Amino acid sequence: MPAERSKSSRRSGADGNQLVWTIPVEPANIGTEGITFAPNVTPVTFDDGPPPLVDAPPSEYILFPPSDDCHVRPRRPGHSKKKPDDHIPRPPNAFILFRSSFIKGQHVPTEVETNHSTLSKIIGLTWKNLRDDERQLWHSKAKAALDEHKRKFPQYAFRPNQGRGKGGTEKRKVREVGPKDHKRCAKIAELLVEGKKGQELDAAIQEFDKHHIPEIITRFEAPLTARMYRRSSSAPIPEADDSKRSSCKDRASSTQPAAPPISYPAEQTKQEDIPHSPYLQSFDQFAFSQSTPSFDLNTFSFDDRSSPLPDFSCDPFSAPLSPLDNTDALFSNNEYLNNTTQPHLSIDTSYLAMDDWTRCSSPMSAASSSMPATPSYIDSPSPGAYGTFNDTVDSFEQSLANSFGNFDLPKQYELYPRNGDSHFSAYTNADSPSEYPSFEQHHSKTHMAGQDLDFSAFMMASLPEYSI
DNA sequence: CTGAATGAAAA
DNA sequence: TTTTCATTCAG
């Protein structure tokens, strides 16, 4: 039982290229104004507004000028009640400062990306690509912030892990999630350091998306009866919540889904960066699991007796579900989870028409991990434009309904374009209190973004997630 | 509360 | 060497 590697991607020296610490910042030598980089930039760069657009040589142009009031957050309005109230936050490091300013500067249009996890990835890549001197500027600012911090809190000392009691032996849970669309992030970062921004950047990314095959395509759908599983607490459900659900159609998820135990398309990121035992992120948007373990899972008939399923085979999982302590109460009546032999689901959907995916490339890219805030195509596909995508998935859903009957659990489809051939596979994540068995449901060849590739559809049978 | 990034500081 | 926590906010 070796502790599974919690983080594989972080300092794997992944990119390894361009390492730039030529100028070690000696403590106290470089003050806020002793910056020695850029001969003609001069220390002026600090907090003042617009850099001189007219007379600055292009080479010294600062791509991401610090915002006026750099950090100093007015503190979260809805205090996170986790911190003791007199908590003194750590001084921000160079990257954090850069990220803060970057976010504030809106350098990535919301049309391109809104997800902060993905933004972090983009900003991280941008940070690496940043000119040495510009990055050095942020290190200087960090130094200044540190000095200020020391001045302000002379007695401050970093005390990690203070929040948890000493008994808290549990190390923080680190979720492993599927890989982001690294290619897209890298492209955005590249464009950013080229000086592209705003509309121009947006357009460039749109063009990129047109030819880019995302690594993961997800499709998320709420069940028709989702409201039945709604939180039964007194908390009023916002109207928007209802309408969102009532539309009940085709909500592409921008969350990072689990990765399948398959190989990814060719020039994917480092293989070792891809988690092998990931699990889905919360289904909290359906709000049916947090405090309402009251729905009847018997409607969810993986049980072969209560609901004979066509195309249903009973091989064990390659990685059987572990006993679900937290869910036993919920599922005690359901043989499915108590059975050591897990059903192996297989649905032949090869009859589905998957012929024309080309026109879907753009929205499918949008539906990938880095999906921008424009999923409208999903709800109302413009005539002819993306109909193929929806038609195909609708057919897929129909096949699910035929096979499983009416099961009223939320379900998520994960669609993976890929190059290699596929084989039936299933995986689970034994780490999570909620276990998501995944079943490959469909596999076919298709055409996308001008390329032939295999295409796999997974159905994630979602079980309620427990809050612990 | 988490995830993403990098980096400083502590264990 | 490994872990936490600085920022940010949608999910």
mmCIF file of N, CA, C and O in Angstrom, chain A residues 195-280:
data_model
loop_
_atom_site.group_PDB
_atom_site.id
_atom_site.type_symbol
_atom_site.label_atom_id
_atom_site.label_comp_id
_atom_site.label_asym_id
_atom_site.label_seq_id
_atom_site.Cartn_x
_atom_site.Cartn_y
_atom_site.Cartn_z
ATOM 1 N N GLY A 195 1.465 38.885 -27.639
ATOM 2 C CA GLY A 195 0.829 40.190 -27.560
ATOM 3 C C GLY A 195 -0.617 40.195 -27.986
ATOM 4 O O GLY A 195 -1.262 41.234 -27.972
ATOM 5 N N LYS A 196 -1.117 39.045 -28.335
ATOM 6 C CA LYS A 196 -2.517 39.001 -28.761
ATOM 7 C C LYS A 196 -3.427 39.178 -27.561
ATOM 8 O O LYS A 196 -3.155 38.657 -26.481
ATOM 9 N N LYS A 197 -4.487 39.855 -27.765
ATOM 10 C CA LYS A 197 -5.445 40.019 -26.674
ATOM 11 C C LYS A 197 -6.806 40.382 -27.226
ATOM 12 O O LYS A 197 -6.962 40.694 -28.401
ATOM 13 N N GLY A 198 -7.747 40.335 -26.333
ATOM 14 C CA GLY A 198 -9.101 40.746 -26.679
ATOM 15 C C GLY A 198 -9.663 40.020 -27.884
ATOM 16 O O GLY A 198 -9.571 38.799 -28.000
ATOM 17 N N GLN A 199 -10.243 40.779 -28.748
ATOM 18 C CA GLN A 199 -10.896 40.211 -29.913
ATOM 19 C C GLN A 199 -9.931 39.373 -30.740
ATOM 20 O O GLN A 199 -10.263 38.289 -31.220
ATOM 21 N N GLU A 200 -8.761 39.917 -30.877
ATOM 22 C CA GLU A 200 -7.776 39.236 -31.709
ATOM 23 C C GLU A 200 -7.468 37.847 -31.157
ATOM 24 O O GLU A 200 -7.401 36.861 -31.887
ATOM 25 N N LEU A 201 -7.291 37.836 -29.858
ATOM 26 C CA LEU A 201 -7.024 36.558 -29.208
ATOM 27 C C LEU A 201 -8.217 35.618 -29.360
ATOM 28 O O LEU A 201 -8.072 34.438 -29.675
ATOM 29 N N ASP A 202 -9.359 36.169 -29.151
ATOM 30 C CA ASP A 202 -10.580 35.381 -29.282
ATOM 31 C C ASP A 202 -10.684 34.752 -30.662
ATOM 32 O O ASP A 202 -10.935 33.551 -30.822
ATOM 33 N N ALA A 203 -10.456 35.579 -31.655
ATOM 34 C CA ALA A 203 -10.561 35.087 -33.023
ATOM 35 C C ALA A 203 -9.525 34.001 -33.300
ATOM 36 O O ALA A 203 -9.818 32.993 -33.944
ATOM 37 N N ALA A 204 -8.339 34.234 -32.806
ATOM 38 C CA ALA A 204 -7.276 33.258 -33.035
ATOM 39 C C ALA A 204 -7.610 31.927 -32.388
ATOM 40 O O ALA A 204 -7.357 30.861 -32.956
ATOM 41 N N ILE A 205 -8.177 32.000 -31.220
ATOM 42 C CA ILE A 205 -8.525 30.758 -30.534
ATOM 43 C C ILE A 205 -9.688 30.072 -31.229
ATOM 44 O O ILE A 205 -9.738 28.839 -31.330
ATOM 45 N N GLN A 206 -10.591 30.859 -31.701
ATOM 46 C CA GLN A 206 -11.703 30.250 -32.447
ATOM 47 C C GLN A 206 -11.188 29.492 -33.660
ATOM 48 O O GLN A 206 -11.653 28.408 -33.986
ATOM 49 N N GLU A 207 -10.243 30.100 -34.299
ATOM 50 C CA GLU A 207 -9.663 29.439 -35.457
ATOM 51 C C GLU A 207 -8.932 28.175 -35.032
ATOM 52 O O GLU A 207 -9.025 27.135 -35.687
ATOM 53 N N PHE A 208 -8.241 28.291 -33.940
ATOM 54 C CA PHE A 208 -7.523 27.132 -33.411
ATOM 55 C C PHE A 208 -8.502 26.009 -33.069
ATOM 56 O O PHE A 208 -8.280 24.848 -33.408
ATOM 57 N N ASP A 209 -9.585 26.375 -32.419
ATOM 58 C CA ASP A 209 -10.565 25.370 -32.028
ATOM 59 C C ASP A 209 -11.152 24.636 -33.231
ATOM 60 O O ASP A 209 -11.574 23.485 -33.128
ATOM 61 N N LYS A 210 -11.169 25.352 -34.323
ATOM 62 C CA LYS A 210 -11.762 24.747 -35.507
ATOM 63 C C LYS A 210 -10.985 23.519 -35.970
ATOM 64 O O LYS A 210 -11.545 22.597 -36.542
ATOM 65 N N HIS A 211 -9.708 23.548 -35.742
ATOM 66 C CA HIS A 211 -8.883 22.440 -36.227
ATOM 67 C C HIS A 211 -8.316 21.590 -35.109
ATOM 68 O O HIS A 211 -7.618 20.634 -35.363
ATOM 69 N N HIS A 212 -8.609 21.981 -33.952
ATOM 70 C CA HIS A 212 -8.026 21.273 -32.822
ATOM 71 C C HIS A 212 -8.979 20.196 -32.326
ATOM 72 O O HIS A 212 -10.160 20.452 -32.116
ATOM 73 N N ILE A 213 -8.450 19.033 -32.158
ATOM 74 C CA ILE A 213 -9.244 17.956 -31.591
ATOM 75 C C ILE A 213 -9.022 17.930 -30.096
ATOM 76 O O ILE A 213 -7.932 17.628 -29.635
ATOM 77 N N PRO A 214 -10.024 18.277 -29.368
ATOM 78 C CA PRO A 214 -9.851 18.306 -27.913
ATOM 79 C C PRO A 214 -9.649 16.907 -27.386
ATOM 80 O O PRO A 214 -10.075 15.924 -27.986
ATOM 81 N N GLU A 215 -8.996 16.847 -26.268
ATOM 82 C CA GLU A 215 -8.719 15.531 -25.723
ATOM 83 C C GLU A 215 -9.955 14.907 -25.101
ATOM 84 O O GLU A 215 -10.113 13.713 -25.048
ATOM 85 N N ILE A 216 -10.790 15.735 -24.614
ATOM 86 C CA ILE A 216 -11.981 15.217 -23.958
ATOM 87 C C ILE A 216 -13.187 16.051 -24.355
ATOM 88 O O ILE A 216 -13.119 17.257 -24.430
ATOM 89 N N ILE A 217 -14.216 15.378 -24.621
ATOM 90 C CA ILE A 217 -15.467 16.054 -24.866
ATOM 91 C C ILE A 217 -16.462 15.519 -23.865
ATOM 92 O O ILE A 217 -16.616 14.312 -23.716
ATOM 93 N N THR A 218 -17.071 16.392 -23.201
ATOM 94 C CA THR A 218 -18.012 15.908 -22.202
ATOM 95 C C THR A 218 -19.412 16.387 -22.513
ATOM 96 O O THR A 218 -19.614 17.380 -23.165
ATOM 97 N N ARG A 219 -20.283 15.632 -22.018
ATOM 98 C CA ARG A 219 -21.667 16.025 -22.155
ATOM 99 C C ARG A 219 -22.352 15.691 -20.854
ATOM 100 O O ARG A 219 -22.227 14.603 -20.312
ATOM 101 N N PHE A 220 -23.052 16.621 -20.364
ATOM 102 C CA PHE A 220 -23.636 16.464 -19.058
ATOM 103 C C PHE A 220 -25.136 16.601 -19.176
ATOM 104 O O PHE A 220 -25.632 17.448 -19.884
ATOM 105 N N GLU A 221 -25.809 15.774 -18.526
ATOM 106 C CA GLU A 221 -27.259 15.881 -18.607
ATOM 107 C C GLU A 221 -27.926 15.611 -17.275
ATOM 108 O O GLU A 221 -27.569 14.698 -16.555
ATOM 109 N N ALA A 222 -28.895 16.409 -16.971
ATOM 110 C CA ALA A 222 -29.684 16.190 -15.771
ATOM 111 C C ALA A 222 -30.846 15.278 -16.104
ATOM 112 O O ALA A 222 -31.353 15.301 -17.216
ATOM 113 N N PRO A 223 -31.229 14.488 -15.172
ATOM 114 C CA PRO A 223 -32.368 13.614 -15.414
ATOM 115 C C PRO A 223 -33.663 14.395 -15.418
ATOM 116 O O PRO A 223 -33.774 15.445 -14.797
ATOM 117 N N LEU A 224 -34.621 13.857 -16.058
ATOM 118 C CA LEU A 224 -35.905 14.542 -16.121
ATOM 119 C C LEU A 224 -36.491 14.745 -14.735
ATOM 120 O O LEU A 224 -37.182 15.702 -14.465
ATOM 121 N N THR A 225 -36.195 13.822 -13.896
ATOM 122 C CA THR A 225 -36.796 13.885 -12.579
ATOM 123 C C THR A 225 -35.845 14.470 -11.549
ATOM 124 O O THR A 225 -35.952 14.203 -10.371
ATOM 125 N N ALA A 226 -34.958 15.229 -12.022
ATOM 126 C CA ALA A 226 -33.933 15.756 -11.119
ATOM 127 C C ALA A 226 -34.532 16.480 -9.927
ATOM 128 O O ALA A 226 -34.027 16.403 -8.822
ATOM 129 N N ARG A 227 -35.625 17.147 -10.139
ATOM 130 C CA ARG A 227 -36.189 17.919 -9.038
ATOM 131 C C ARG A 227 -36.607 17.014 -7.890
ATOM 132 O O ARG A 227 -36.653 17.433 -6.742
ATOM 133 N N MET A 228 -36.872 15.782 -8.214
ATOM 134 C CA MET A 228 -37.205 14.851 -7.150
ATOM 135 C C MET A 228 -36.051 14.699 -6.181
ATOM 136 O O MET A 228 -36.244 14.443 -5.005
ATOM 137 N N TYR A 229 -34.883 14.830 -6.702
ATOM 138 C CA TYR A 229 -33.708 14.595 -5.881
ATOM 139 C C TYR A 229 -33.121 15.887 -5.351
ATOM 140 O O TYR A 229 -32.039 15.913 -4.845
ATOM 141 N N ARG A 230 -33.884 16.889 -5.514
ATOM 142 C CA ARG A 230 -33.395 18.184 -5.110
ATOM 143 C C ARG A 230 -33.209 18.219 -3.610
ATOM 144 O O ARG A 230 -33.851 17.486 -2.857
ATOM 145 N N ARG A 231 -32.356 19.074 -3.234
ATOM 146 C CA ARG A 231 -32.143 19.260 -1.812
ATOM 147 C C ARG A 231 -33.476 19.520 -1.141
ATOM 148 O O ARG A 231 -34.242 20.362 -1.562
ATOM 149 N N SER A 232 -33.778 18.786 -0.121
ATOM 150 C CA SER A 232 -35.079 18.961 0.517
ATOM 151 C C SER A 232 -35.021 20.001 1.618
ATOM 152 O O SER A 232 -35.977 20.217 2.321
ATOM 153 N N SER A 233 -33.893 20.583 1.758
ATOM 154 C CA SER A 233 -33.771 21.586 2.810
ATOM 155 C C SER A 233 -34.658 22.776 2.514
ATOM 156 O O SER A 233 -35.287 22.879 1.476
ATOM 157 N N SER A 234 -34.671 23.674 3.443
ATOM 158 C CA SER A 234 -35.553 24.820 3.276
ATOM 159 C C SER A 234 -35.010 25.823 2.284
ATOM 160 O O SER A 234 -35.717 26.719 1.863
ATOM 161 N N ALA A 235 -33.779 25.648 1.981
ATOM 162 C CA ALA A 235 -33.178 26.595 1.051
ATOM 163 C C ALA A 235 -33.994 26.674 -0.225
ATOM 164 O O ALA A 235 -34.210 25.674 -0.892
ATOM 165 N N PRO A 236 -34.460 27.843 -0.513
ATOM 166 C CA PRO A 236 -35.267 28.004 -1.721
ATOM 167 C C PRO A 236 -34.417 27.801 -2.966
ATOM 168 O O PRO A 236 -33.293 28.280 -3.048
ATOM 169 N N ILE A 237 -34.936 27.054 -3.841
ATOM 170 C CA ILE A 237 -34.222 26.832 -5.075
ATOM 171 C C ILE A 237 -34.463 28.024 -5.994
ATOM 172 O O ILE A 237 -35.614 28.373 -6.255
ATOM 173 N N PRO A 238 -33.414 28.624 -6.410
ATOM 174 C CA PRO A 238 -33.562 29.771 -7.310
ATOM 175 C C PRO A 238 -34.333 29.391 -8.572
ATOM 176 O O PRO A 238 -34.288 28.252 -9.025
ATOM 177 N N GLU A 239 -35.002 30.363 -9.077
ATOM 178 C CA GLU A 239 -35.794 30.105 -10.268
ATOM 179 C C GLU A 239 -34.923 29.649 -11.415
ATOM 180 O O GLU A 239 -35.269 28.743 -12.165
ATOM 181 N N ALA A 240 -33.808 30.308 -11.486
ATOM 182 C CA ALA A 240 -32.892 29.970 -12.573
ATOM 183 C C ALA A 240 -32.534 28.495 -12.503
ATOM 184 O O ALA A 240 -32.383 27.833 -13.511
ATOM 185 N N ASP A 241 -32.421 28.028 -11.303
ATOM 186 C CA ASP A 241 -32.093 26.638 -11.118
ATOM 187 C C ASP A 241 -33.132 25.753 -11.788
ATOM 188 O O ASP A 241 -32.819 24.793 -12.448
ATOM 189 N N ASP A 242 -34.343 26.139 -11.569
ATOM 190 C CA ASP A 242 -35.422 25.355 -12.121
ATOM 191 C C ASP A 242 -35.416 25.366 -13.645
ATOM 192 O O ASP A 242 -35.487 24.329 -14.288
ATOM 193 N N SER A 243 -35.343 26.555 -14.142
ATOM 194 C CA SER A 243 -35.424 26.648 -15.591
ATOM 195 C C SER A 243 -34.253 25.918 -16.225
ATOM 196 O O SER A 243 -34.381 25.276 -17.247
ATOM 197 N N LYS A 244 -33.142 26.060 -15.550
ATOM 198 C CA LYS A 244 -31.975 25.383 -16.079
ATOM 199 C C LYS A 244 -32.228 23.897 -16.165
ATOM 200 O O LYS A 244 -31.879 23.231 -17.111
ATOM 201 N N ARG A 245 -32.868 23.431 -15.101
ATOM 202 C CA ARG A 245 -33.069 22.005 -15.057
ATOM 203 C C ARG A 245 -34.210 21.572 -15.967
ATOM 204 O O ARG A 245 -34.172 20.514 -16.554
ATOM 205 N N SER A 246 -35.206 22.422 -16.006
ATOM 206 C CA SER A 246 -36.357 22.007 -16.780
ATOM 207 C C SER A 246 -36.010 21.896 -18.259
ATOM 208 O O SER A 246 -36.564 21.072 -18.962
ATOM 209 N N SER A 247 -35.116 22.748 -18.649
ATOM 210 C CA SER A 247 -34.691 22.607 -20.034
ATOM 211 C C SER A 247 -34.079 21.223 -20.204
ATOM 212 O O SER A 247 -34.262 20.574 -21.203
ATOM 213 N N CYS A 248 -33.357 20.837 -19.198
ATOM 214 C CA CYS A 248 -32.955 19.442 -19.096
ATOM 215 C C CYS A 248 -32.288 18.934 -20.342
ATOM 216 O O CYS A 248 -32.282 17.775 -20.648
ATOM 217 N N LYS A 249 -31.779 19.789 -21.072
ATOM 218 C CA LYS A 249 -31.198 19.345 -22.325
ATOM 219 C C LYS A 249 -29.727 19.674 -22.372
ATOM 220 O O LYS A 249 -29.298 20.749 -21.981
ATOM 221 N N ASP A 250 -28.998 18.715 -22.781
ATOM 222 C CA ASP A 250 -27.695 18.982 -23.338
ATOM 223 C C ASP A 250 -26.912 20.073 -22.667
ATOM 224 O O ASP A 250 -26.712 21.122 -23.225
ATOM 225 N N ARG A 251 -26.491 19.806 -21.503
ATOM 226 C CA ARG A 251 -25.625 20.777 -20.880
ATOM 227 C C ARG A 251 -24.218 20.239 -20.928
ATOM 228 O O ARG A 251 -23.871 19.281 -20.264
ATOM 229 N N ALA A 252 -23.460 20.871 -21.723
ATOM 230 C CA ALA A 252 -22.073 20.463 -21.777
ATOM 231 C C ALA A 252 -21.385 20.946 -20.516
ATOM 232 O O ALA A 252 -21.653 22.026 -20.034
ATOM 233 N N SER A 253 -20.544 20.143 -20.015
ATOM 234 C CA SER A 253 -19.871 20.507 -18.785
ATOM 235 C C SER A 253 -18.476 20.999 -19.073
ATOM 236 O O SER A 253 -17.749 20.436 -19.871
ATOM 237 N N SER A 254 -18.131 22.036 -18.400
ATOM 238 C CA SER A 254 -16.762 22.507 -18.556
ATOM 239 C C SER A 254 -15.894 21.961 -17.443
ATOM 240 O O SER A 254 -14.728 22.241 -17.368
ATOM 241 N N THR A 255 -16.498 21.192 -16.597
ATOM 242 C CA THR A 255 -15.674 20.601 -15.567
ATOM 243 C C THR A 255 -14.800 19.528 -16.166
ATOM 244 O O THR A 255 -15.111 18.955 -17.189
ATOM 245 N N GLN A 256 -13.751 19.275 -15.481
ATOM 246 C CA GLN A 256 -12.860 18.253 -15.977
ATOM 247 C C GLN A 256 -13.382 16.893 -15.571
ATOM 248 O O GLN A 256 -13.492 16.579 -14.417
ATOM 249 N N PRO A 257 -13.681 16.100 -16.487
ATOM 250 C CA PRO A 257 -14.154 14.764 -16.178
ATOM 251 C C PRO A 257 -13.000 13.837 -15.897
ATOM 252 O O PRO A 257 -11.852 14.193 -16.052
ATOM 253 N N ALA A 258 -13.369 12.695 -15.494
ATOM 254 C CA ALA A 258 -12.346 11.705 -15.286
ATOM 255 C C ALA A 258 -11.743 11.293 -16.613
ATOM 256 O O ALA A 258 -12.362 11.417 -17.651
ATOM 257 N N ALA A 259 -10.584 10.814 -16.537
ATOM 258 C CA ALA A 259 -9.943 10.346 -17.748
ATOM 259 C C ALA A 259 -10.145 8.851 -17.866
ATOM 260 O O ALA A 259 -10.190 8.151 -16.875
ATOM 261 N N PRO A 260 -10.290 8.403 -19.026
ATOM 262 C CA PRO A 260 -10.480 6.974 -19.221
ATOM 263 C C PRO A 260 -9.141 6.263 -19.235
ATOM 264 O O PRO A 260 -8.126 6.879 -19.474
ATOM 265 N N PRO A 261 -9.187 4.997 -18.986
ATOM 266 C CA PRO A 261 -7.948 4.234 -18.986
ATOM 267 C C PRO A 261 -7.528 3.900 -20.397
ATOM 268 O O PRO A 261 -7.376 2.751 -20.758
ATOM 269 N N ILE A 262 -7.408 4.890 -21.170
ATOM 270 C CA ILE A 262 -7.060 4.650 -22.547
ATOM 271 C C ILE A 262 -5.928 5.561 -22.940
ATOM 272 O O ILE A 262 -5.601 6.483 -22.235
ATOM 273 N N SER A 263 -5.377 5.279 -24.029
ATOM 274 C CA SER A 263 -4.345 6.169 -24.506
ATOM 275 C C SER A 263 -4.996 7.348 -25.198
ATOM 276 O O SER A 263 -6.065 7.240 -25.775
ATOM 277 N N TYR A 264 -4.339 8.421 -25.117
ATOM 278 C CA TYR A 264 -4.879 9.634 -25.676
ATOM 279 C C TYR A 264 -4.355 9.838 -27.091
ATOM 280 O O TYR A 264 -3.431 9.180 -27.520
ATOM 281 N N PRO A 265 -4.979 10.769 -27.739
ATOM 282 C CA PRO A 265 -4.535 11.074 -29.101
ATOM 283 C C PRO A 265 -3.055 11.405 -29.144
ATOM 284 O O PRO A 265 -2.475 11.853 -28.168
ATOM 285 N N ALA A 266 -2.555 11.212 -30.279
ATOM 286 C CA ALA A 266 -1.130 11.258 -30.529
ATOM 287 C C ALA A 266 -0.316 12.204 -29.657
ATOM 288 O O ALA A 266 0.234 11.819 -28.646
ATOM 289 N N GLU A 267 -0.247 13.432 -30.062
ATOM 290 C CA GLU A 267 0.695 14.328 -29.429
ATOM 291 C C GLU A 267 0.121 14.912 -28.174
ATOM 292 O O GLU A 267 0.115 16.094 -27.967
ATOM 293 N N GLN A 268 -0.358 14.074 -27.416
ATOM 294 C CA GLN A 268 -0.923 14.499 -26.144
ATOM 295 C C GLN A 268 0.195 14.905 -25.193
ATOM 296 O O GLN A 268 1.356 14.721 -25.455
ATOM 297 N N THR A 269 -0.180 15.471 -24.111
ATOM 298 C CA THR A 269 0.825 15.838 -23.137
ATOM 299 C C THR A 269 1.461 14.584 -22.578
ATOM 300 O O THR A 269 1.088 13.475 -22.906
ATOM 301 N N LYS A 270 2.381 14.786 -21.727
ATOM 302 C CA LYS A 270 3.101 13.679 -21.150
ATOM 303 C C LYS A 270 2.159 12.619 -20.590
ATOM 304 O O LYS A 270 1.247 12.908 -19.842
ATOM 305 N N GLN A 271 2.436 11.435 -20.961
ATOM 306 C CA GLN A 271 1.563 10.365 -20.521
ATOM 307 C C GLN A 271 1.553 10.240 -19.009
ATOM 308 O O GLN A 271 0.546 9.961 -18.405
ATOM 309 N N GLU A 272 2.705 10.471 -18.412
ATOM 310 C CA GLU A 272 2.762 10.278 -16.966
ATOM 311 C C GLU A 272 2.005 11.370 -16.226
ATOM 312 O O GLU A 272 1.794 11.297 -15.048
ATOM 313 N N ASP A 273 1.615 12.355 -16.958
ATOM 314 C CA ASP A 273 0.843 13.393 -16.310
ATOM 315 C C ASP A 273 -0.629 13.048 -16.251
ATOM 316 O O ASP A 273 -1.404 13.741 -15.628
ATOM 317 N N ILE A 274 -0.983 12.005 -16.921
ATOM 318 C CA ILE A 274 -2.387 11.669 -16.960
ATOM 319 C C ILE A 274 -2.716 10.739 -15.805
ATOM 320 O O ILE A 274 -2.142 9.667 -15.677
ATOM 321 N N PRO A 275 -3.577 11.198 -14.980
ATOM 322 C CA PRO A 275 -3.956 10.371 -13.839
ATOM 323 C C PRO A 275 -4.626 9.089 -14.299
ATOM 324 O O PRO A 275 -5.334 9.075 -15.295
ATOM 325 N N HIS A 276 -4.409 8.058 -13.569
ATOM 326 C CA HIS A 276 -4.984 6.779 -13.967
ATOM 327 C C HIS A 276 -6.181 6.405 -13.144
ATOM 328 O O HIS A 276 -6.901 5.505 -13.489
ATOM 329 N N SER A 277 -6.340 7.042 -12.056
ATOM 330 C CA SER A 277 -7.478 6.692 -11.228
ATOM 331 C C SER A 277 -8.247 7.936 -10.820
ATOM 332 O O SER A 277 -8.328 8.273 -9.670
ATOM 333 N N PRO A 278 -8.757 8.571 -11.777
ATOM 334 C CA PRO A 278 -9.420 9.835 -11.495
ATOM 335 C C PRO A 278 -10.863 9.627 -11.136
ATOM 336 O O PRO A 278 -11.401 8.538 -11.261
ATOM 337 N N TYR A 279 -11.457 10.623 -10.658
ATOM 338 C CA TYR A 279 -12.884 10.511 -10.496
ATOM 339 C C TYR A 279 -13.554 11.817 -10.840
ATOM 340 O O TYR A 279 -12.946 12.854 -10.941
ATOM 341 N N LEU A 280 -14.802 11.698 -10.991
ATOM 342 C CA LEU A 280 -15.539 12.859 -11.440
ATOM 343 C C LEU A 280 -15.611 13.913 -10.372
ATOM 344 O O LEU A 280 -15.559 13.642 -9.198
#
